[in-house]
């Protein structure tokens, strides 16, 4: 069984389905362009039978988890929801196809960022009435679930958290220890950070020899995972697709290092070089993240704003939140979670054999460019991507976003050799099949690739094939990027 899982999980073939129009269907009817594209993907990849696009990959009695990207209830820019989250039509089509198998249970779940209003998002996507009707018709469907244990909002600059929203028994603690990809950069100095969060909590979950993650039980008790990422640019990771979407299987923020304190010349990766002004800014933000005083928080916020303005006045364009291609932390966190997804047992131990079938279907009908993941602008591609291997899917996704995947740590290191590997091939083995033709990713993707606006910190990772239109668009793009009060 596990050998079969490995054979499939390590496949380097990525299927592409192209919609006739780069738009989403508005109604819940099952026979629509998204459902048809999903069926073509499944046929190409050998997933389907006469009943369902997943008929050959969801065995009888299987517990199925569908993991979309439901990061935030509203776009922090002007781009809207279509380029921010996995579209409702993709979720509906996947659920309906899964229920046409002999699965015992089908769950939709995600852990959005702590500031997300989950109910508002589900309502705005019109998922609630559909889910209620679907559950009534087929009790195997358990509806959309929020995997977060902690949520938070900013009130007058002070983070107000709601803790322990779900019992700890609904989660499983994993400790990858010295096998964590984070271990080589753990020096015991408590330098791991995640924006707008108490760094002292991170210091308790990640330090030399200990690297812990708190994963929803629905994930590790599932037999089949259908991972439904939204293809977007990401200010910290470069790209968010199949690999980065696994951040949402973890329940608490303090288990997710996103960057390290300090500049690259001082042993950190928060920003390039070394800047006394930014170091002061980091210190102020740390104090702001741990204060419970409204007055102190407002005062620290004013100081932080002044320091940020000073840094910009001195020519800084990267900010101080790990939003650049030198971020050497967040990709490691992502790969750790992908390893847990594949090899993690329900009791919190790690097997040397793959434990569950994981399929990836990326929503790139309207992808996200610019300041993703929280303030993206639409990038109209009209595509669905599918594959058995997250590394391969993201390699193709990076090409579609006009990134050089060799220059993006997440996509490059996904092919590294370590215990509990994500793939056993090289990036050169990745191939594309389907509606755009068959061949190597770049040669196939070039047919549809468009000019893309990259976050400023990732323009050095842009693909070398740049058009004049793309160059002009980059010049017109804002010189800085918005700073969200929440990481994703």
GROMACS .gro file of C-alpha atoms in nm:
model
  488
    1UNK     CA    1   0.000   0.000   0.000
    2UNK     CA    2   0.260   0.255   0.104
    3UNK     CA    3   0.483   0.169  -0.191
    4UNK     CA    4   0.191   0.250  -0.420
    5UNK     CA    5   0.142   0.579  -0.237
    6UNK     CA    6   0.511   0.661  -0.291
    7UNK     CA    7   0.498   0.578  -0.659
    8UNK     CA    8   0.209   0.817  -0.708
    9UNK     CA    9   0.330   1.090  -0.472
   10UNK     CA   10   0.662   1.115  -0.651
   11UNK     CA   11   0.521   1.148  -1.003
   12UNK     CA   12   0.659   1.453  -1.182
   13UNK     CA   13   0.375   1.493  -1.433
   14UNK     CA   14   0.152   1.801  -1.403
   15UNK     CA   15  -0.173   1.824  -1.595
   16UNK     CA   16  -0.319   2.152  -1.717
   17UNK     CA   17  -0.683   2.211  -1.812
   18UNK     CA   18  -0.772   2.532  -1.992
   19UNK     CA   19  -1.118   2.682  -1.962
   20UNK     CA   20  -1.279   2.828  -2.273
   21UNK     CA   21  -1.330   3.153  -2.082
   22UNK     CA   22  -1.118   3.273  -1.790
   23UNK     CA   23  -1.412   3.317  -1.555
   24UNK     CA   24  -1.592   3.125  -1.281
   25UNK     CA   25  -1.946   2.984  -1.309
   26UNK     CA   26  -2.189   3.157  -1.078
   27UNK     CA   27  -2.437   2.878  -1.015
   28UNK     CA   28  -2.396   2.553  -0.820
   29UNK     CA   29  -2.490   2.328  -1.114
   30UNK     CA   30  -2.245   2.040  -1.141
   31UNK     CA   31  -2.197   2.032  -1.519
   32UNK     CA   32  -2.011   2.360  -1.565
   33UNK     CA   33  -1.670   2.457  -1.710
   34UNK     CA   34  -1.492   2.403  -1.376
   35UNK     CA   35  -1.637   2.054  -1.334
   36UNK     CA   36  -1.550   1.972  -1.694
   37UNK     CA   37  -1.192   2.097  -1.647
   38UNK     CA   38  -1.162   1.891  -1.327
   39UNK     CA   39  -1.276   1.582  -1.517
   40UNK     CA   40  -1.019   1.640  -1.791
   41UNK     CA   41  -0.742   1.677  -1.532
   42UNK     CA   42  -0.849   1.357  -1.361
   43UNK     CA   43  -0.870   1.165  -1.688
   44UNK     CA   44  -0.522   1.284  -1.789
   45UNK     CA   45  -0.373   1.181  -1.454
   46UNK     CA   46  -0.552   0.847  -1.429
   47UNK     CA   47  -0.761   0.940  -1.125
   48UNK     CA   48  -1.108   0.886  -1.273
   49UNK     CA   49  -1.350   0.605  -1.341
   50UNK     CA   50  -1.698   0.603  -1.493
   51UNK     CA   51  -1.851   0.743  -1.173
   52UNK     CA   52  -1.618   1.015  -1.053
   53UNK     CA   53  -1.301   1.210  -1.136
   54UNK     CA   54  -1.163   1.053  -0.815
   55UNK     CA   55  -1.305   0.705  -0.862
   56UNK     CA   56  -0.966   0.534  -0.881
   57UNK     CA   57  -0.795   0.728  -0.602
   58UNK     CA   58  -1.057   0.739  -0.325
   59UNK     CA   59  -1.106   0.384  -0.196
   60UNK     CA   60  -1.422   0.255  -0.034
   61UNK     CA   61  -1.458   0.375   0.324
   62UNK     CA   62  -1.192   0.646   0.290
   63UNK     CA   63  -1.196   0.964   0.497
   64UNK     CA   64  -1.140   1.256   0.261
   65UNK     CA   65  -1.019   1.604   0.352
   66UNK     CA   66  -1.051   1.885   0.099
   67UNK     CA   67  -0.807   2.165   0.182
   68UNK     CA   68  -0.878   2.494  -0.002
   69UNK     CA   69  -0.702   2.827   0.050
   70UNK     CA   70  -0.944   3.036   0.258
   71UNK     CA   71  -0.685   3.280   0.382
   72UNK     CA   72  -0.890   3.595   0.452
   73UNK     CA   73  -1.247   3.722   0.425
   74UNK     CA   74  -1.156   4.024   0.213
   75UNK     CA   75  -0.876   4.138  -0.013
   76UNK     CA   76  -0.660   4.399   0.161
   77UNK     CA   77  -0.614   4.566  -0.176
   78UNK     CA   78  -0.867   4.630  -0.451
   79UNK     CA   79  -0.840   4.292  -0.626
   80UNK     CA   80  -1.146   4.121  -0.481
   81UNK     CA   81  -1.200   3.762  -0.367
   82UNK     CA   82  -1.153   3.584  -0.700
   83UNK     CA   83  -0.774   3.623  -0.689
   84UNK     CA   84  -0.751   3.583  -0.309
   85UNK     CA   85  -0.909   3.247  -0.221
   86UNK     CA   86  -0.988   2.916  -0.385
   87UNK     CA   87  -1.308   2.986  -0.574
   88UNK     CA   88  -1.631   2.834  -0.446
   89UNK     CA   89  -1.695   2.665  -0.782
   90UNK     CA   90  -1.368   2.471  -0.750
   91UNK     CA   91  -1.456   2.364  -0.395
   92UNK     CA   92  -1.809   2.262  -0.497
   93UNK     CA   93  -1.691   2.061  -0.797
   94UNK     CA   94  -1.433   1.878  -0.587
   95UNK     CA   95  -1.677   1.797  -0.307
   96UNK     CA   96  -1.941   1.672  -0.549
   97UNK     CA   97  -1.687   1.455  -0.732
   98UNK     CA   98  -1.558   1.310  -0.403
   99UNK     CA   99  -1.913   1.223  -0.294
  100UNK     CA  100  -1.962   1.026  -0.615
  101UNK     CA  101  -1.716   0.770  -0.475
  102UNK     CA  102  -1.760   0.528  -0.186
  103UNK     CA  103  -1.585   0.759   0.059
  104UNK     CA  104  -1.704   0.732   0.418
  105UNK     CA  105  -1.664   1.103   0.494
  106UNK     CA  106  -1.582   1.425   0.311
  107UNK     CA  107  -1.468   1.734   0.505
  108UNK     CA  108  -1.366   2.081   0.383
  109UNK     CA  109  -1.125   2.249   0.624
  110UNK     CA  110  -0.861   2.520   0.655
  111UNK     CA  111  -0.692   2.737   0.916
  112UNK     CA  112  -0.701   3.091   0.774
  113UNK     CA  113  -0.491   3.371   0.920
  114UNK     CA  114  -0.594   3.474   1.268
  115UNK     CA  115  -0.768   3.793   1.153
  116UNK     CA  116  -1.000   3.614   0.909
  117UNK     CA  117  -1.373   3.627   0.976
  118UNK     CA  118  -1.444   3.269   0.871
  119UNK     CA  119  -1.822   3.299   0.884
  120UNK     CA  120  -1.816   3.616   0.674
  121UNK     CA  121  -1.593   3.448   0.417
  122UNK     CA  122  -1.811   3.136   0.390
  123UNK     CA  123  -2.117   3.359   0.353
  124UNK     CA  124  -1.959   3.583   0.089
  125UNK     CA  125  -1.859   3.275  -0.112
  126UNK     CA  126  -2.219   3.146  -0.089
  127UNK     CA  127  -2.086   2.820   0.052
  128UNK     CA  128  -2.315   2.801   0.355
  129UNK     CA  129  -2.653   2.734   0.186
  130UNK     CA  130  -2.487   2.500  -0.062
  131UNK     CA  131  -2.310   2.308   0.218
  132UNK     CA  132  -2.632   2.285   0.420
  133UNK     CA  133  -2.820   2.145   0.121
  134UNK     CA  134  -2.537   1.908   0.032
  135UNK     CA  135  -2.511   1.774   0.389
  136UNK     CA  136  -2.886   1.717   0.403
  137UNK     CA  137  -2.873   1.525   0.076
  138UNK     CA  138  -2.559   1.329   0.166
  139UNK     CA  139  -2.471   1.307   0.539
  140UNK     CA  140  -2.117   1.197   0.450
  141UNK     CA  141  -2.041   1.564   0.377
  142UNK     CA  142  -1.944   1.745   0.697
  143UNK     CA  143  -1.931   2.098   0.554
  144UNK     CA  144  -1.662   2.367   0.582
  145UNK     CA  145  -1.464   2.367   0.908
  146UNK     CA  146  -1.232   2.621   1.067
  147UNK     CA  147  -0.915   2.455   1.198
  148UNK     CA  148  -0.791   2.751   1.404
  149UNK     CA  149  -0.752   2.734   1.781
  150UNK     CA  150  -0.672   3.106   1.804
  151UNK     CA  151  -0.817   3.409   1.631
  152UNK     CA  152  -0.728   3.771   1.683
  153UNK     CA  153  -0.816   4.125   1.591
  154UNK     CA  154  -0.641   4.456   1.641
  155UNK     CA  155  -0.827   4.697   1.868
  156UNK     CA  156  -0.663   5.040   1.877
  157UNK     CA  157  -0.335   4.876   1.785
  158UNK     CA  158  -0.353   4.609   2.055
  159UNK     CA  159  -0.390   4.246   1.949
  160UNK     CA  160  -0.696   4.098   2.117
  161UNK     CA  161  -0.695   3.719   2.087
  162UNK     CA  162  -0.953   3.451   2.141
  163UNK     CA  163  -0.755   3.150   2.257
  164UNK     CA  164  -0.832   2.778   2.273
  165UNK     CA  165  -1.139   2.801   2.051
  166UNK     CA  166  -1.117   2.427   1.995
  167UNK     CA  167  -1.004   2.161   2.242
  168UNK     CA  168  -0.645   2.051   2.212
  169UNK     CA  169  -0.771   1.695   2.165
  170UNK     CA  170  -0.879   1.789   1.813
  171UNK     CA  171  -0.514   1.844   1.721
  172UNK     CA  172  -0.201   1.633   1.707
  173UNK     CA  173   0.140   1.762   1.810
  174UNK     CA  174   0.434   1.669   1.588
  175UNK     CA  175   0.798   1.726   1.677
  176UNK     CA  176   1.036   1.679   1.386
  177UNK     CA  177   1.332   1.745   1.614
  178UNK     CA  178   1.670   1.750   1.443
  179UNK     CA  179   1.513   1.617   1.122
  180UNK     CA  180   1.328   1.947   1.076
  181UNK     CA  181   1.441   2.154   0.780
  182UNK     CA  182   1.453   2.444   1.030
  183UNK     CA  183   1.722   2.279   1.241
  184UNK     CA  184   2.022   2.410   1.041
  185UNK     CA  185   1.918   2.770   1.112
  186UNK     CA  186   1.824   2.718   1.479
  187UNK     CA  187   2.087   2.873   1.704
  188UNK     CA  188   1.902   2.898   2.033
  189UNK     CA  189   1.882   3.275   2.017
  190UNK     CA  190   1.504   3.294   1.990
  191UNK     CA  191   1.523   3.469   1.654
  192UNK     CA  192   1.222   3.311   1.484
  193UNK     CA  193   0.942   3.555   1.418
  194UNK     CA  194   0.595   3.579   1.271
  195UNK     CA  195   0.453   3.928   1.219
  196UNK     CA  196   0.219   4.073   1.485
  197UNK     CA  197   0.268   3.780   1.721
  198UNK     CA  198   0.439   3.726   2.055
  199UNK     CA  199   0.785   3.595   1.966
  200UNK     CA  200   0.819   3.434   2.309
  201UNK     CA  201   0.563   3.173   2.207
  202UNK     CA  202   0.764   3.079   1.897
  203UNK     CA  203   1.070   3.036   2.118
  204UNK     CA  204   0.883   2.760   2.306
  205UNK     CA  205   0.795   2.558   1.995
  206UNK     CA  206   1.109   2.599   1.781
  207UNK     CA  207   1.463   2.582   1.916
  208UNK     CA  208   1.766   2.357   1.856
  209UNK     CA  209   1.657   1.993   1.860
  210UNK     CA  210   1.286   2.078   1.886
  211UNK     CA  211   1.054   2.184   1.604
  212UNK     CA  212   0.686   2.140   1.682
  213UNK     CA  213   0.370   2.173   1.475
  214UNK     CA  214   0.008   2.140   1.587
  215UNK     CA  215  -0.194   1.973   1.310
  216UNK     CA  216  -0.570   1.930   1.290
  217UNK     CA  217  -0.675   1.569   1.349
  218UNK     CA  218  -0.897   1.579   1.040
  219UNK     CA  219  -0.573   1.604   0.843
  220UNK     CA  220  -0.373   1.319   0.993
  221UNK     CA  221  -0.676   1.092   1.024
  222UNK     CA  222  -0.764   1.136   0.656
  223UNK     CA  223  -0.691   0.865   0.402
  224UNK     CA  224  -0.703   1.103   0.106
  225UNK     CA  225  -0.621   1.474   0.093
  226UNK     CA  226  -0.744   1.689  -0.196
  227UNK     CA  227  -0.530   2.003  -0.176
  228UNK     CA  228  -0.696   2.300  -0.354
  229UNK     CA  229  -0.455   2.596  -0.346
  230UNK     CA  230  -0.500   2.931  -0.515
  231UNK     CA  231  -0.200   3.014  -0.736
  232UNK     CA  232  -0.064   3.349  -0.615
  233UNK     CA  233   0.253   3.543  -0.566
  234UNK     CA  234   0.359   3.565  -0.202
  235UNK     CA  235   0.564   3.845  -0.047
  236UNK     CA  236   0.748   3.613   0.193
  237UNK     CA  237   0.763   3.279   0.006
  238UNK     CA  238   0.761   3.404  -0.353
  239UNK     CA  239   0.479   3.171  -0.449
  240UNK     CA  240   0.183   3.020  -0.270
  241UNK     CA  241   0.040   2.712  -0.434
  242UNK     CA  242   0.041   2.343  -0.339
  243UNK     CA  243   0.338   2.361  -0.098
  244UNK     CA  244   0.253   2.683   0.086
  245UNK     CA  245  -0.115   2.592   0.118
  246UNK     CA  246  -0.018   2.338   0.385
  247UNK     CA  247   0.038   2.621   0.635
  248UNK     CA  248  -0.339   2.593   0.680
  249UNK     CA  249  -0.329   2.246   0.838
  250UNK     CA  250  -0.169   2.392   1.154
  251UNK     CA  251  -0.398   2.523   1.425
  252UNK     CA  252  -0.191   2.778   1.620
  253UNK     CA  253   0.025   3.060   1.487
  254UNK     CA  254   0.309   3.011   1.736
  255UNK     CA  255   0.413   2.692   1.557
  256UNK     CA  256   0.486   2.868   1.225
  257UNK     CA  257   0.820   3.055   1.191
  258UNK     CA  258   0.806   3.297   0.897
  259UNK     CA  259   1.141   3.479   0.923
  260UNK     CA  260   1.433   3.543   1.159
  261UNK     CA  261   1.524   3.857   1.347
  262UNK     CA  262   1.785   4.082   1.189
  263UNK     CA  263   1.934   4.146   0.848
  264UNK     CA  264   2.122   3.902   0.630
  265UNK     CA  265   2.458   4.038   0.739
  266UNK     CA  266   2.376   3.973   1.104
  267UNK     CA  267   2.251   3.617   1.086
  268UNK     CA  268   1.886   3.699   1.020
  269UNK     CA  269   1.673   3.700   0.707
  270UNK     CA  270   1.419   3.972   0.780
  271UNK     CA  271   1.577   4.208   0.527
  272UNK     CA  272   1.896   4.232   0.321
  273UNK     CA  273   2.214   4.374   0.469
  274UNK     CA  274   2.227   4.542   0.806
  275UNK     CA  275   2.028   4.846   0.915
  276UNK     CA  276   2.034   5.006   1.262
  277UNK     CA  277   1.704   5.175   1.180
  278UNK     CA  278   1.537   4.846   1.095
  279UNK     CA  279   1.688   4.677   1.397
  280UNK     CA  280   1.530   4.948   1.611
  281UNK     CA  281   1.204   4.893   1.423
  282UNK     CA  282   1.218   4.521   1.501
  283UNK     CA  283   1.277   4.594   1.869
  284UNK     CA  284   0.977   4.828   1.883
  285UNK     CA  285   0.752   4.580   1.706
  286UNK     CA  286   0.855   4.304   1.947
  287UNK     CA  287   0.756   4.526   2.238
  288UNK     CA  288   0.428   4.614   2.067
  289UNK     CA  289   0.345   4.248   2.013
  290UNK     CA  290   0.373   4.162   2.381
  291UNK     CA  291   0.215   4.466   2.544
  292UNK     CA  292  -0.139   4.451   2.677
  293UNK     CA  293  -0.160   4.827   2.728
  294UNK     CA  294  -0.355   5.028   2.472
  295UNK     CA  295  -0.160   5.343   2.551
  296UNK     CA  296   0.176   5.168   2.523
  297UNK     CA  297   0.075   5.001   2.198
  298UNK     CA  298  -0.035   5.328   2.043
  299UNK     CA  299   0.289   5.496   2.147
  300UNK     CA  300   0.498   5.209   2.011
  301UNK     CA  301   0.294   5.215   1.689
  302UNK     CA  302   0.382   5.580   1.636
  303UNK     CA  303   0.751   5.507   1.694
  304UNK     CA  304   0.738   5.213   1.453
  305UNK     CA  305   0.574   5.428   1.185
  306UNK     CA  306   0.844   5.695   1.226
  307UNK     CA  307   1.121   5.436   1.198
  308UNK     CA  308   0.961   5.285   0.888
  309UNK     CA  309   0.942   5.630   0.727
  310UNK     CA  310   1.306   5.691   0.814
  311UNK     CA  311   1.406   5.360   0.654
  312UNK     CA  312   1.215   5.446   0.337
  313UNK     CA  313   1.373   5.788   0.330
  314UNK     CA  314   1.713   5.617   0.337
  315UNK     CA  315   1.621   5.419   0.025
  316UNK     CA  316   1.471   5.104   0.177
  317UNK     CA  317   1.207   4.928  -0.033
  318UNK     CA  318   1.189   4.588   0.139
  319UNK     CA  319   1.040   4.666   0.478
  320UNK     CA  320   1.111   4.462   0.789
  321UNK     CA  321   0.882   4.161   0.776
  322UNK     CA  322   1.076   3.902   0.575
  323UNK     CA  323   0.920   4.002   0.243
  324UNK     CA  324   1.205   3.934   0.004
  325UNK     CA  325   1.378   3.655  -0.184
  326UNK     CA  326   1.643   3.615   0.088
  327UNK     CA  327   1.387   3.486   0.337
  328UNK     CA  328   1.547   3.157   0.441
  329UNK     CA  329   1.288   3.054   0.698
  330UNK     CA  330   0.934   3.033   0.564
  331UNK     CA  331   1.015   2.776   0.295
  332UNK     CA  332   1.151   2.546   0.564
  333UNK     CA  333   0.829   2.570   0.765
  334UNK     CA  334   0.630   2.488   0.450
  335UNK     CA  335   0.839   2.183   0.367
  336UNK     CA  336   0.816   2.052   0.724
  337UNK     CA  337   0.436   2.063   0.705
  338UNK     CA  338   0.437   1.890   0.365
  339UNK     CA  339   0.647   1.611   0.515
  340UNK     CA  340   0.403   1.574   0.805
  341UNK     CA  341   0.113   1.560   0.559
  342UNK     CA  342   0.273   1.270   0.374
  343UNK     CA  343   0.444   1.072   0.651
  344UNK     CA  344   0.273   1.178   0.974
  345UNK     CA  345   0.081   0.914   1.168
  346UNK     CA  346  -0.232   0.993   1.365
  347UNK     CA  347  -0.039   0.944   1.691
  348UNK     CA  348   0.212   1.221   1.613
  349UNK     CA  349   0.498   0.997   1.504
  350UNK     CA  350   0.657   0.996   1.161
  351UNK     CA  351   0.669   0.686   0.943
  352UNK     CA  352   0.929   0.621   0.677
  353UNK     CA  353   0.643   0.527   0.446
  354UNK     CA  354   0.379   0.759   0.302
  355UNK     CA  355   0.058   0.738   0.503
  356UNK     CA  356  -0.208   0.888   0.277
  357UNK     CA  357  -0.285   0.978  -0.082
  358UNK     CA  358  -0.247   1.349  -0.155
  359UNK     CA  359  -0.371   1.509  -0.478
  360UNK     CA  360  -0.322   1.871  -0.576
  361UNK     CA  361  -0.561   2.080  -0.787
  362UNK     CA  362  -0.456   2.444  -0.816
  363UNK     CA  363  -0.704   2.717  -0.896
  364UNK     CA  364  -0.532   2.936  -1.157
  365UNK     CA  365  -0.844   3.048  -1.339
  366UNK     CA  366  -0.786   3.390  -1.186
  367UNK     CA  367  -0.449   3.379  -1.014
  368UNK     CA  368  -0.300   3.645  -0.786
  369UNK     CA  369  -0.018   3.882  -0.874
  370UNK     CA  370   0.129   4.186  -0.699
  371UNK     CA  371   0.125   4.193  -0.319
  372UNK     CA  372  -0.001   3.846  -0.246
  373UNK     CA  373  -0.110   3.662  -0.050
  374UNK     CA  374  -0.341   3.915   0.121
  375UNK     CA  375  -0.360   4.203  -0.127
  376UNK     CA  376  -0.323   4.040  -0.469
  377UNK     CA  377  -0.444   4.175  -0.800
  378UNK     CA  378  -0.610   3.948  -1.057
  379UNK     CA  379  -0.398   3.761  -1.309
  380UNK     CA  380  -0.636   3.603  -1.558
  381UNK     CA  381  -0.499   3.267  -1.672
  382UNK     CA  382  -0.807   3.047  -1.715
  383UNK     CA  383  -0.632   2.730  -1.595
  384UNK     CA  384  -0.658   2.446  -1.346
  385UNK     CA  385  -0.337   2.258  -1.258
  386UNK     CA  386  -0.336   1.904  -1.126
  387UNK     CA  387  -0.078   1.661  -1.000
  388UNK     CA  388   0.023   1.399  -0.747
  389UNK     CA  389   0.334   1.584  -0.637
  390UNK     CA  390   0.332   1.929  -0.477
  391UNK     CA  391   0.689   2.011  -0.580
  392UNK     CA  392   0.610   1.947  -0.946
  393UNK     CA  393   0.283   2.145  -0.936
  394UNK     CA  394   0.457   2.445  -0.781
  395UNK     CA  395   0.743   2.426  -1.032
  396UNK     CA  396   0.488   2.473  -1.312
  397UNK     CA  397   0.300   2.735  -1.110
  398UNK     CA  398   0.616   2.941  -1.067
  399UNK     CA  399   0.665   2.946  -1.444
  400UNK     CA  400   0.306   3.066  -1.487
  401UNK     CA  401   0.377   3.350  -1.244
  402UNK     CA  402   0.685   3.448  -1.451
  403UNK     CA  403   0.920   3.344  -1.172
  404UNK     CA  404   1.241   3.151  -1.221
  405UNK     CA  405   1.171   2.853  -0.990
  406UNK     CA  406   1.546   2.803  -0.937
  407UNK     CA  407   1.551   3.146  -0.770
  408UNK     CA  408   1.259   3.074  -0.536
  409UNK     CA  409   1.382   2.882  -0.228
  410UNK     CA  410   1.050   2.704  -0.175
  411UNK     CA  411   1.032   2.557  -0.525
  412UNK     CA  412   1.407   2.488  -0.546
  413UNK     CA  413   1.448   2.318  -0.209
  414UNK     CA  414   1.134   2.107  -0.247
  415UNK     CA  415   1.354   1.879  -0.461
  416UNK     CA  416   1.626   1.849  -0.194
  417UNK     CA  417   1.721   1.514  -0.047
  418UNK     CA  418   1.628   1.478   0.319
  419UNK     CA  419   1.451   1.228   0.539
  420UNK     CA  420   1.079   1.204   0.456
  421UNK     CA  421   1.127   1.345   0.105
  422UNK     CA  422   0.860   1.525  -0.092
  423UNK     CA  423   0.988   1.388  -0.422
  424UNK     CA  424   1.258   1.152  -0.539
  425UNK     CA  425   1.323   1.316  -0.875
  426UNK     CA  426   1.483   1.638  -0.990
  427UNK     CA  427   1.313   1.951  -1.116
  428UNK     CA  428   1.437   1.860  -1.463
  429UNK     CA  429   1.199   1.563  -1.460
  430UNK     CA  430   0.887   1.781  -1.429
  431UNK     CA  431   0.668   1.764  -1.737
  432UNK     CA  432   0.336   1.916  -1.844
  433UNK     CA  433   0.049   1.734  -2.013
  434UNK     CA  434  -0.303   1.830  -2.107
  435UNK     CA  435  -0.487   2.110  -2.282
  436UNK     CA  436  -0.178   2.326  -2.347
  437UNK     CA  437   0.017   2.036  -2.497
  438UNK     CA  438   0.287   1.810  -2.364
  439UNK     CA  439   0.648   1.895  -2.285
  440UNK     CA  440   0.884   2.074  -2.050
  441UNK     CA  441   0.715   2.335  -1.827
  442UNK     CA  442   0.873   2.648  -1.969
  443UNK     CA  443   0.814   2.558  -2.333
  444UNK     CA  444   0.448   2.476  -2.266
  445UNK     CA  445   0.375   2.764  -2.027
  446UNK     CA  446   0.525   3.029  -2.254
  447UNK     CA  447   0.221   2.988  -2.478
  448UNK     CA  448  -0.007   3.141  -2.216
  449UNK     CA  449   0.221   3.328  -1.978
  450UNK     CA  450   0.134   3.694  -1.932
  451UNK     CA  451   0.319   4.000  -1.797
  452UNK     CA  452   0.319   3.974  -1.419
  453UNK     CA  453   0.362   4.236  -1.148
  454UNK     CA  454   0.592   4.084  -0.885
  455UNK     CA  455   0.632   4.200  -0.525
  456UNK     CA  456   0.932   4.428  -0.507
  457UNK     CA  457   1.129   4.186  -0.291
  458UNK     CA  458   1.091   3.912  -0.553
  459UNK     CA  459   1.173   4.095  -0.874
  460UNK     CA  460   1.523   3.949  -0.860
  461UNK     CA  461   1.359   3.604  -0.892
  462UNK     CA  462   1.160   3.699  -1.202
  463UNK     CA  463   1.205   3.479  -1.506
  464UNK     CA  464   1.460   3.609  -1.760
  465UNK     CA  465   1.208   3.604  -2.046
  466UNK     CA  466   1.069   3.952  -1.988
  467UNK     CA  467   0.860   4.134  -2.245
  468UNK     CA  468   0.866   4.508  -2.302
  469UNK     CA  469   0.511   4.524  -2.171
  470UNK     CA  470   0.618   4.348  -1.852
  471UNK     CA  471   0.908   4.587  -1.802
  472UNK     CA  472   0.676   4.884  -1.841
  473UNK     CA  473   0.429   4.733  -1.596
  474UNK     CA  474   0.705   4.683  -1.339
  475UNK     CA  475   0.804   5.049  -1.370
  476UNK     CA  476   0.446   5.156  -1.307
  477UNK     CA  477   0.404   4.929  -1.003
  478UNK     CA  478   0.423   5.082  -0.654
  479UNK     CA  479   0.776   5.102  -0.520
  480UNK     CA  480   0.677   4.954  -0.185
  481UNK     CA  481   0.435   4.698  -0.057
  482UNK     CA  482   0.162   4.711   0.202
  483UNK     CA  483   0.235   4.572   0.546
  484UNK     CA  484  -0.047   4.355   0.672
  485UNK     CA  485  -0.112   4.312   1.042
  486UNK     CA  486  -0.124   3.937   0.985
  487UNK     CA  487   0.107   3.689   0.819
  488UNK     CA  488  -0.023   3.418   0.590
   0.00000   0.00000   0.00000
